[in-house]
XYZ file of C-alpha atoms in Angstrom:
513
model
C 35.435 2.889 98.906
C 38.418 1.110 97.060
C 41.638 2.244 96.644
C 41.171 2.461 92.988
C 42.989 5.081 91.361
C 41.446 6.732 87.924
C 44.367 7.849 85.083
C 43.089 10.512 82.712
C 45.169 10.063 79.464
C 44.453 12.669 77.213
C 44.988 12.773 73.004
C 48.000 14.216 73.356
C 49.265 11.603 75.884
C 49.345 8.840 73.739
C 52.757 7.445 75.394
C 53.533 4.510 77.042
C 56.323 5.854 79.413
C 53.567 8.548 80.734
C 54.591 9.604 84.134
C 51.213 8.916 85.898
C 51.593 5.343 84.411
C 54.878 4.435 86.190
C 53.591 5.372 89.526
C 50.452 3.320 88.993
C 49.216 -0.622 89.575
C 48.201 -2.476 86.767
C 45.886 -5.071 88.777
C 44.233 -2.167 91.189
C 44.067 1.346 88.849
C 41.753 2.308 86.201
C 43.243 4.107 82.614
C 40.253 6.687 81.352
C 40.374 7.408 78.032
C 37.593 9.957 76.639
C 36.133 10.875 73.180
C 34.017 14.041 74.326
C 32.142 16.478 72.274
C 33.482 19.753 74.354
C 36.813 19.141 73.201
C 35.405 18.422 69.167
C 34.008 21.445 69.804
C 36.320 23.693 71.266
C 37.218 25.417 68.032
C 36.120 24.248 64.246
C 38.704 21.273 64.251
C 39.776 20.246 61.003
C 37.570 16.728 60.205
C 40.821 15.109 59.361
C 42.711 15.966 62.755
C 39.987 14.739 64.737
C 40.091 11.381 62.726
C 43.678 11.209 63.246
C 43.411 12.098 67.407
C 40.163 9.610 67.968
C 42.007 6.604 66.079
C 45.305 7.236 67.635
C 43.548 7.027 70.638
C 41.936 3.910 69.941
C 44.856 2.279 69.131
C 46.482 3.127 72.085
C 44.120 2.098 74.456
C 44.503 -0.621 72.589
C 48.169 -0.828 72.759
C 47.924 -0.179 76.881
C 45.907 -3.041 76.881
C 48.514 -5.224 75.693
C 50.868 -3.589 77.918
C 48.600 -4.963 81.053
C 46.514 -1.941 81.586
C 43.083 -2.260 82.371
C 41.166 0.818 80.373
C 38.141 2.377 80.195
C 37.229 3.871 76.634
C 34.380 6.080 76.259
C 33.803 6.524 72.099
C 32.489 9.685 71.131
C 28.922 8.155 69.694
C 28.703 5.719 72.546
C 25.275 5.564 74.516
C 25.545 7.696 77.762
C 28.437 9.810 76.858
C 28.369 12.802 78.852
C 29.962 15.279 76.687
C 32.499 16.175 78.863
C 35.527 15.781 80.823
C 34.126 15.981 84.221
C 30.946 14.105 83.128
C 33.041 10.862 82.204
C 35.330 11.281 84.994
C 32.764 11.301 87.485
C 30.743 8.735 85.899
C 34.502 6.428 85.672
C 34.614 7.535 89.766
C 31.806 6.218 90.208
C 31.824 3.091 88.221
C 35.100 2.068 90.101
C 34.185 3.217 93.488
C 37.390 5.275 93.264
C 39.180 7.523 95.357
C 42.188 8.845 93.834
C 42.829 10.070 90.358
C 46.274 10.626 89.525
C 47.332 12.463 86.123
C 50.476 13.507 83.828
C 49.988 17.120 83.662
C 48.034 18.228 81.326
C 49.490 20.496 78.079
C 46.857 23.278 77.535
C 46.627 25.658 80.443
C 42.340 25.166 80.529
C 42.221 21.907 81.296
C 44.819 22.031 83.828
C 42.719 24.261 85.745
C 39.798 21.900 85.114
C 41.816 19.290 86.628
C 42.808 21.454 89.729
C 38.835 21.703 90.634
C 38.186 18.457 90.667
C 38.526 17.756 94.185
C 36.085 20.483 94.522
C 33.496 18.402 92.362
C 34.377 14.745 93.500
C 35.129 12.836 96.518
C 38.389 12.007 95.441
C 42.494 12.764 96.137
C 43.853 14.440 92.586
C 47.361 14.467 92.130
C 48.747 15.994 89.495
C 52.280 14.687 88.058
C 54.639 16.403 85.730
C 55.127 15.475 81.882
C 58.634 13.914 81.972
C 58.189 14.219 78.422
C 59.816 17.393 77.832
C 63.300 17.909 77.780
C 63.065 21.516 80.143
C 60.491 21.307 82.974
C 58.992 24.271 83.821
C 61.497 25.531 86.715
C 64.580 24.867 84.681
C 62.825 26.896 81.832
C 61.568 29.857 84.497
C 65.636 29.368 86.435
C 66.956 30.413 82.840
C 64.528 33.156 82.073
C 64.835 34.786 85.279
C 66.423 38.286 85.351
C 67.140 37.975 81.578
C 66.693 41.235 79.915
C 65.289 39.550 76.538
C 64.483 35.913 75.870
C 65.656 34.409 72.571
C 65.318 31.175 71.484
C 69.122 30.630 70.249
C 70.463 31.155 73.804
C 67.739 28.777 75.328
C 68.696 26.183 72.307
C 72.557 26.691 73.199
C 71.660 25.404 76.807
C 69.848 22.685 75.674
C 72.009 21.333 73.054
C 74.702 21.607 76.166
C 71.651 19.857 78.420
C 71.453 16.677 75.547
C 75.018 16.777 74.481
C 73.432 16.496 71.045
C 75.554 17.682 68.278
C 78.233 18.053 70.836
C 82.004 17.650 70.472
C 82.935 18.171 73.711
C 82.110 21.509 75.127
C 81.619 22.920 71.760
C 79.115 22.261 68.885
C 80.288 20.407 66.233
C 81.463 21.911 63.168
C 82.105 25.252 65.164
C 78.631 26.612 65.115
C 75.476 26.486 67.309
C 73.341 27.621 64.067
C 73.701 26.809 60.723
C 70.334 28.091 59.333
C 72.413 30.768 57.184
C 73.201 27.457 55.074
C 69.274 26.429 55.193
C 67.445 29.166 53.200
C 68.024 28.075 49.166
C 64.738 27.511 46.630
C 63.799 24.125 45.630
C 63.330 23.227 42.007
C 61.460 21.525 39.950
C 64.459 18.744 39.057
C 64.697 17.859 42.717
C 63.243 13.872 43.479
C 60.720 15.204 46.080
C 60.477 11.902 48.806
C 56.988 11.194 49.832
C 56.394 10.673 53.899
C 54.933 7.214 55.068
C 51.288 6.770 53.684
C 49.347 3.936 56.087
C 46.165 3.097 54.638
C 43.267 2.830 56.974
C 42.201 -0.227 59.579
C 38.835 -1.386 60.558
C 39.416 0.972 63.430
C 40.281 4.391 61.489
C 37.801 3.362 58.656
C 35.228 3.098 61.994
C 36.349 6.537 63.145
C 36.395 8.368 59.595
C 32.547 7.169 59.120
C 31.660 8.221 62.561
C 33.533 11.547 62.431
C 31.846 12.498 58.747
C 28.427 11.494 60.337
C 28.781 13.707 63.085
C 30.239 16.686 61.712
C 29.305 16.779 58.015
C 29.409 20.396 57.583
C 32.919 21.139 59.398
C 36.438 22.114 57.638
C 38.521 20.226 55.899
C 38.295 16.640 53.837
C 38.383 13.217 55.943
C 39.489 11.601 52.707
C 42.037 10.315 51.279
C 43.005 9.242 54.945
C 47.149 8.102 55.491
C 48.112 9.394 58.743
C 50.197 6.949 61.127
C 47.581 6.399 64.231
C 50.197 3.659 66.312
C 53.272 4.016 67.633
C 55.350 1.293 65.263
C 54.079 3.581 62.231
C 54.922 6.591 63.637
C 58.234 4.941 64.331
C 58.130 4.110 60.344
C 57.592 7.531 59.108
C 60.239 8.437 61.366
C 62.491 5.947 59.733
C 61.812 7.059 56.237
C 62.384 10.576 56.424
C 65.555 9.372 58.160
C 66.807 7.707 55.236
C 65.134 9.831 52.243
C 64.307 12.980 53.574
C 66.410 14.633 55.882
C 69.423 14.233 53.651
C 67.772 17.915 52.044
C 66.101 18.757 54.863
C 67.786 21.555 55.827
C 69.344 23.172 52.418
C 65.058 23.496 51.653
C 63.989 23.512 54.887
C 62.252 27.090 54.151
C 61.113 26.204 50.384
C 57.642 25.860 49.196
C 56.481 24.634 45.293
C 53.450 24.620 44.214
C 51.863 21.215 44.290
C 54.824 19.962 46.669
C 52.951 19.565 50.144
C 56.188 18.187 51.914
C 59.272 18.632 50.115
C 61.825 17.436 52.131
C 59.502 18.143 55.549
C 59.346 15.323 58.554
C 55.465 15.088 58.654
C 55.931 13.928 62.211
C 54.852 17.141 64.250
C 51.589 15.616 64.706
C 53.392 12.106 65.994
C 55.437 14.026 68.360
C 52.632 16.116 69.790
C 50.500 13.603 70.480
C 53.180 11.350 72.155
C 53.702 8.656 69.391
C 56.877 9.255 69.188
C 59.615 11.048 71.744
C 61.423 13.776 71.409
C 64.984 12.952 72.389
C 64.803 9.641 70.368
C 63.952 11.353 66.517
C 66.692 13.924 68.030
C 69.404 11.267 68.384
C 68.407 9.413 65.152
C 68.828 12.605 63.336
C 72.399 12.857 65.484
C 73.243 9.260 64.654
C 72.643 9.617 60.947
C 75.179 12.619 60.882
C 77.487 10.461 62.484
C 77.240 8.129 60.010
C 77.763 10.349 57.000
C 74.519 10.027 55.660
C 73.094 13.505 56.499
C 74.396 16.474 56.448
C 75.501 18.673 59.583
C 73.279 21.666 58.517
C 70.102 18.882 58.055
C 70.807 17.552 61.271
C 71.210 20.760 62.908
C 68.094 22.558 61.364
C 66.221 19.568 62.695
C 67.111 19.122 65.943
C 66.619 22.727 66.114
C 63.430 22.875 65.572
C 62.655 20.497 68.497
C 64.697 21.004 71.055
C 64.992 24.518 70.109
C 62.040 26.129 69.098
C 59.437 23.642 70.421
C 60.787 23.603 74.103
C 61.152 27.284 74.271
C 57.398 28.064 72.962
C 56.305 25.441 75.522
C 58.545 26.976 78.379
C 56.974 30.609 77.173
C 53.395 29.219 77.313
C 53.162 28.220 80.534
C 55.488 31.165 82.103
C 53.065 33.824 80.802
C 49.494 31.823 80.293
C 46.965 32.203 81.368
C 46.940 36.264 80.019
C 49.187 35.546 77.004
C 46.278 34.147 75.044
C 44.923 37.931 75.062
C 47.760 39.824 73.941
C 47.233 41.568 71.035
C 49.660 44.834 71.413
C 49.887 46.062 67.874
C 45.910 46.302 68.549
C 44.940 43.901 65.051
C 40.865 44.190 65.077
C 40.017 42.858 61.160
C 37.999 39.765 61.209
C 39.408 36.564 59.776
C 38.373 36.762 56.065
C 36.126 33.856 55.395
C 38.926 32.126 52.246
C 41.290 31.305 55.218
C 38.710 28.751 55.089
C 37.203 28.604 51.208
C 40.029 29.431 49.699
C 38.318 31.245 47.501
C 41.246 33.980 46.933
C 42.841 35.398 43.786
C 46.554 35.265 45.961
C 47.662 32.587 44.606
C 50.079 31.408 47.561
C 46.973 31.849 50.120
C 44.978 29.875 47.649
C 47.578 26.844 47.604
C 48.272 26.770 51.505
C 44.800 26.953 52.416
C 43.501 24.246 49.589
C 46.409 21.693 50.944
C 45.261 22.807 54.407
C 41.494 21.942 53.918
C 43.098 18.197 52.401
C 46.138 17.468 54.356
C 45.728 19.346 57.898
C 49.400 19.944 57.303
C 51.951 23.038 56.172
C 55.123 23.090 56.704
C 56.709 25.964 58.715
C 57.152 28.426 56.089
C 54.094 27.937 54.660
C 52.149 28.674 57.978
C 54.483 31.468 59.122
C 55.399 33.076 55.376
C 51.823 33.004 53.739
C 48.956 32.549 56.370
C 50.452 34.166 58.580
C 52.239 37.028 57.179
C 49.177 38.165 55.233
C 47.375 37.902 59.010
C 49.666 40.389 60.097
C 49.935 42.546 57.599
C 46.188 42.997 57.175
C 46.124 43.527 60.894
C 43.770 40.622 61.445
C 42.849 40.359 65.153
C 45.600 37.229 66.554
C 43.312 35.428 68.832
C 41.263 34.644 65.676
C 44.614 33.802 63.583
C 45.233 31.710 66.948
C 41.887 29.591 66.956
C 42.090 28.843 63.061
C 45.776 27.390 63.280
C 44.554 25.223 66.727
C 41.396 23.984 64.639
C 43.026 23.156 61.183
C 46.287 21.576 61.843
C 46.684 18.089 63.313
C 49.446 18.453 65.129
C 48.286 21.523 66.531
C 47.578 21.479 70.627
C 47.658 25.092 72.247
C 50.639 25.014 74.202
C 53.013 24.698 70.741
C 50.378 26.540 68.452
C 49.544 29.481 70.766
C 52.961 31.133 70.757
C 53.905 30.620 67.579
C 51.158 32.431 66.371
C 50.571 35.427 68.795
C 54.611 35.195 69.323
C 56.522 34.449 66.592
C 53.632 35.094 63.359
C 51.371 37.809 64.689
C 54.404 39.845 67.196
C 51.068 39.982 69.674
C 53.244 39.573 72.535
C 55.435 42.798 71.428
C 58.268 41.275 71.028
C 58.699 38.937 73.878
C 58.726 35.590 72.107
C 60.733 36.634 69.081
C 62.906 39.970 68.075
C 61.298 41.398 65.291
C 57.888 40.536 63.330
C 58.255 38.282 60.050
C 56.506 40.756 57.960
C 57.881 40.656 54.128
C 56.313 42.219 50.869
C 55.711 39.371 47.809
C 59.480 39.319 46.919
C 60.210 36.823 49.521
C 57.306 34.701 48.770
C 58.182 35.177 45.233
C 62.389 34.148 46.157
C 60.996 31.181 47.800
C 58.191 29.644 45.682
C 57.206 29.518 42.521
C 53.296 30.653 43.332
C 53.983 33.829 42.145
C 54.269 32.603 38.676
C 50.530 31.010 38.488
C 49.171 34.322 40.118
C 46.721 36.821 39.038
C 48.354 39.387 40.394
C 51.899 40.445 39.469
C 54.647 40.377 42.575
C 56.487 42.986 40.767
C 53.896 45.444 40.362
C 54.438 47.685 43.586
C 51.035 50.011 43.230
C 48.778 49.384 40.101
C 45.545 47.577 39.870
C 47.345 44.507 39.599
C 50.209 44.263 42.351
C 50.406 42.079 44.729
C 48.576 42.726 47.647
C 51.464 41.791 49.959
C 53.445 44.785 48.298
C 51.312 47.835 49.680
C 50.462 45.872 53.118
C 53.865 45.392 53.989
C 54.658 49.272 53.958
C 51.192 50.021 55.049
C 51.910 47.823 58.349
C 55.180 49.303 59.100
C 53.786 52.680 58.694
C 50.702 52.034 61.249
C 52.380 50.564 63.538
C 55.084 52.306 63.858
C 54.476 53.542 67.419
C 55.070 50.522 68.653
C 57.819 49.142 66.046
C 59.935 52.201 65.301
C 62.666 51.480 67.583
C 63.271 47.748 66.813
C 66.889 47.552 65.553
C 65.809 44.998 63.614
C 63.726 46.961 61.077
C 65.731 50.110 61.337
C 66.413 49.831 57.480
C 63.096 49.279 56.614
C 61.922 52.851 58.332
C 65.022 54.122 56.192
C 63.715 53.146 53.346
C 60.742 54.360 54.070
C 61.758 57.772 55.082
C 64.194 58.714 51.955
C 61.120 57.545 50.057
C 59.670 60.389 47.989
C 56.540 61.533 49.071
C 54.559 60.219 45.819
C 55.691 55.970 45.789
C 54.691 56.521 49.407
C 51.394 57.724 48.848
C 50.929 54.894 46.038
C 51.973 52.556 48.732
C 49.357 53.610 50.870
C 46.813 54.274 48.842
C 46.638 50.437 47.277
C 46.635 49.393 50.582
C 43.649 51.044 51.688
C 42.273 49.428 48.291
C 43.665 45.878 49.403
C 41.769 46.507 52.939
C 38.955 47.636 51.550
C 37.895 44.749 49.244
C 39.287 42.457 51.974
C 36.483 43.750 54.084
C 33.864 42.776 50.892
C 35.415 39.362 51.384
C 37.220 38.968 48.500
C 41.222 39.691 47.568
């Protein structure tokens, strides 16, 4: 036997600086890099996404290459690929003669636990290193959440803003406030010069990828083209650059906006970069900091942003792995309804469904509000069971991995988890899709019609949803005013309200709304 070490890097590992890498030999150790068909296939992947993970990995096994790293690629349509994980591992084990493999942990909780059973399959010493990638490990995140009564994000971003001394003047945060999202909520209009992200047309490598990807999956969701995500690192660092300069500016004032035809507004487009390890947190963190300093973004911008990722993004991943691997099965407002089948057509007469799911299907990207506001917020309302709202966000967005995507959705858009993740659920009736977009305008159904034939369906669903769930949502401060309502209601609105609803639910169960 040698003393050949194999390296796993997975899609989302895509970093130079990975901490498996720095404790490895150039000269002695292998890097594996995989294209399997279990992971394609793990849920309905958006035909897009997996273009953009397979060339990004190309590209950087091209880019360790340069670097001095000796790697061994395995494409997905290449002669002899097993399939799998632990068919290419042990065939790389073998190849090599190895006897170690050494890894960056891995994000999702599954394939963590496929890694911890390899030495139970191979002849081989596994060790298993943490991602230094993160800006809370996993016992600073548990050290913090320990004993508290409640976890909420804004306390856990406080800390971490203190952590990063981002957007810090001196012990306090600059400009007197930790959160400035009160400042972050205003409509965009049509007068407003919307910036366009970075558009990189295709290599021979992409173009390789796209061809092989619509061969093998011709029939899945979503279109492959017209293809213009970043795949390397110095174009990830490019898109980062221009929504520096042109972007973030209005980033926050618009941050929650959506216009009809407008796919980005003033949005980064780099969730997918950042996932998948193109580009690092901490550094788009202090270039959004550094701008600020230098007067050409505003502190509510910068603050939204950073926000989002130091904020937000660490605390869902901190949540993930502190309750997995049961939190994928919570579903405590007890949501049964299938998915309906135009979260995947389209094929809707709501016209904001209709517009996030076509740009879906094209781009593999909505923005926050979009996701959360629309998709999501109908999901809940109509009671739609979370761990399918959970497998069709992992499988259509390309910057969606589990770890990130999985809370979110059962947490923050679905409330699965109760309340654990987030205080309240981010159920609203038309009028705030209506305040916040223009869809309503282009819609067949009116947002100001409360009961007829004609209102919008999120009208009746909203009350409808507070009123059958209120066994488990009755005592949540937060929606206190909403039962109010609801009680001083006279008895006939209510029944209008209800009864539409069961009309809504009842065609949705035809397939068609």
């Amino acid at each position: 036997m040698s003393d050949t070490t194999i390296i796993p890097v997975f899609a989302d590992q895509l970093s130079l600086n990975l901490s498996a890498l720095r404790r490895a030999d150039r000269q002695r150790d292998r890097v594996l890099m995989v294209e399997v068909a279990e992971e394609a296939h793990h849920v309905a992947h958006h035909r897009k996404k997996l273009a953009f993970l397979f060339s990004a990995m190309r590209h950087h096994a091209q880019a360790l290459r340069e670097d001095g790293w000796i790697v061994d690629y395995v494409r997905l349509d290449e002669h002899g690929n097993t399939g799998s994980f632990n068919g290419e591992l042990g065939r790389a084990i073998t190849r090599h003669n190895a006897t170690h493999v050494a890894l960056t942990e891995p994000s999702e909780w599954r394939v963590l636990e496929m890694a911890r059973r390899w030495p139970d399959s191979f002849p081989v010493h596994v060790e298993i290193v943490e991602d230094g990638r993160f800006i809370c490990s996993h016992a600073e995140f548990s050290k913090w959440a320990k004993d508290r009564r409640q976890l909420r994000m804004e306390y856990f971003y406080r800390e971490m803003r203190k952590k990063t001394r981002l957007l810090m003047d001196g012990n306090e945060p600059a400009g007197g406030r930790w959160n400035l999202d009160a400042e972050n909520r205003k409509p965009a209009g049509r007068d407003l010069l919307m910036p366009q992200p970075l558009w990189v047309e295709p290599d021979a490598t992409t173009r390789d990828v796209i061809d092989m990807v619509g061969r093998l999956f011709p029939e899945r969701f979503g279109t492959l083209e017209p293809f213009g995500y970043a795949v390397t690192r110095p174009d990830a660092q490019h898109a980062l650059d221009l929504f520096v300069a042109t972007a973030l500016p209005d980033f926050g004032t618009y941050q929650d906006a959506m216009l009809s035809g407008e796919r980005f507004l003033y949005h980064s487009v780099l969730s997918a970069y950042l996932n998948t390890g193109l580009l690092d947190p901490l550094d788009i963190c202090r270039r959004a900091e550094t701008a600020w300093r230098a007067g050409t973004v505003p502190l509510n911008a910068a603050e939204g942003f950073i926000r989002q990722i130091i904020g937000w993004r660490e605390y869902v991943r901190g949540i993930y792995w502190m309750e997995m691997p049961g939190y994928a099965e919570k579903n405590v407002l007890e949501a049964t309804r299938p998915l309906p089948a135009f979260y995947w057509s389209a094929d809707t007469d709501m016209a904001c469904v209709r517009e996030v799911v076509t740009q879906t299907r094209e781009t593999a990207y909505a923005h926050h509000i979009q996701r959360l506001m629309v998709t999501g917020n109908f999901a809940l309302l109509a009671g739609i069971e979370p761990q399918q709202v959970h497998e069709w966000y992992l499988a259509v967005y390309a910057d969606a991995f589990e770890w990130v995507e999985l809370p979110n959705t059962l947490g923050m858009s679905q409330f699965a988890d109760g309340g654990l993740l987030g205080s309240k659920p981010y159920a609203a009736s038309g009028n705030y899709i209506n305040k916040m977009s223009d869809y309503c305008g282009g819609c067949r159904y009116n947002v100001k019609d409360r009961t007829g034939p004609d209102a919008c369906p999120f009208n009746p669903l909203y009350w409808d949803f507070l009123v059958r769930n209120r066994k488990s949502l009755g005592r949540n401060p937060r929606l206190a005013q909403a039962y109010r309502n609801w009680d001083r209601m006279p008895a006939e609105p209510r029944a209008a309200y209800l009864g539409r609803a069961q009309d809504v639910l009842a065609r949705l169960e035809k397939g068609r709304v």
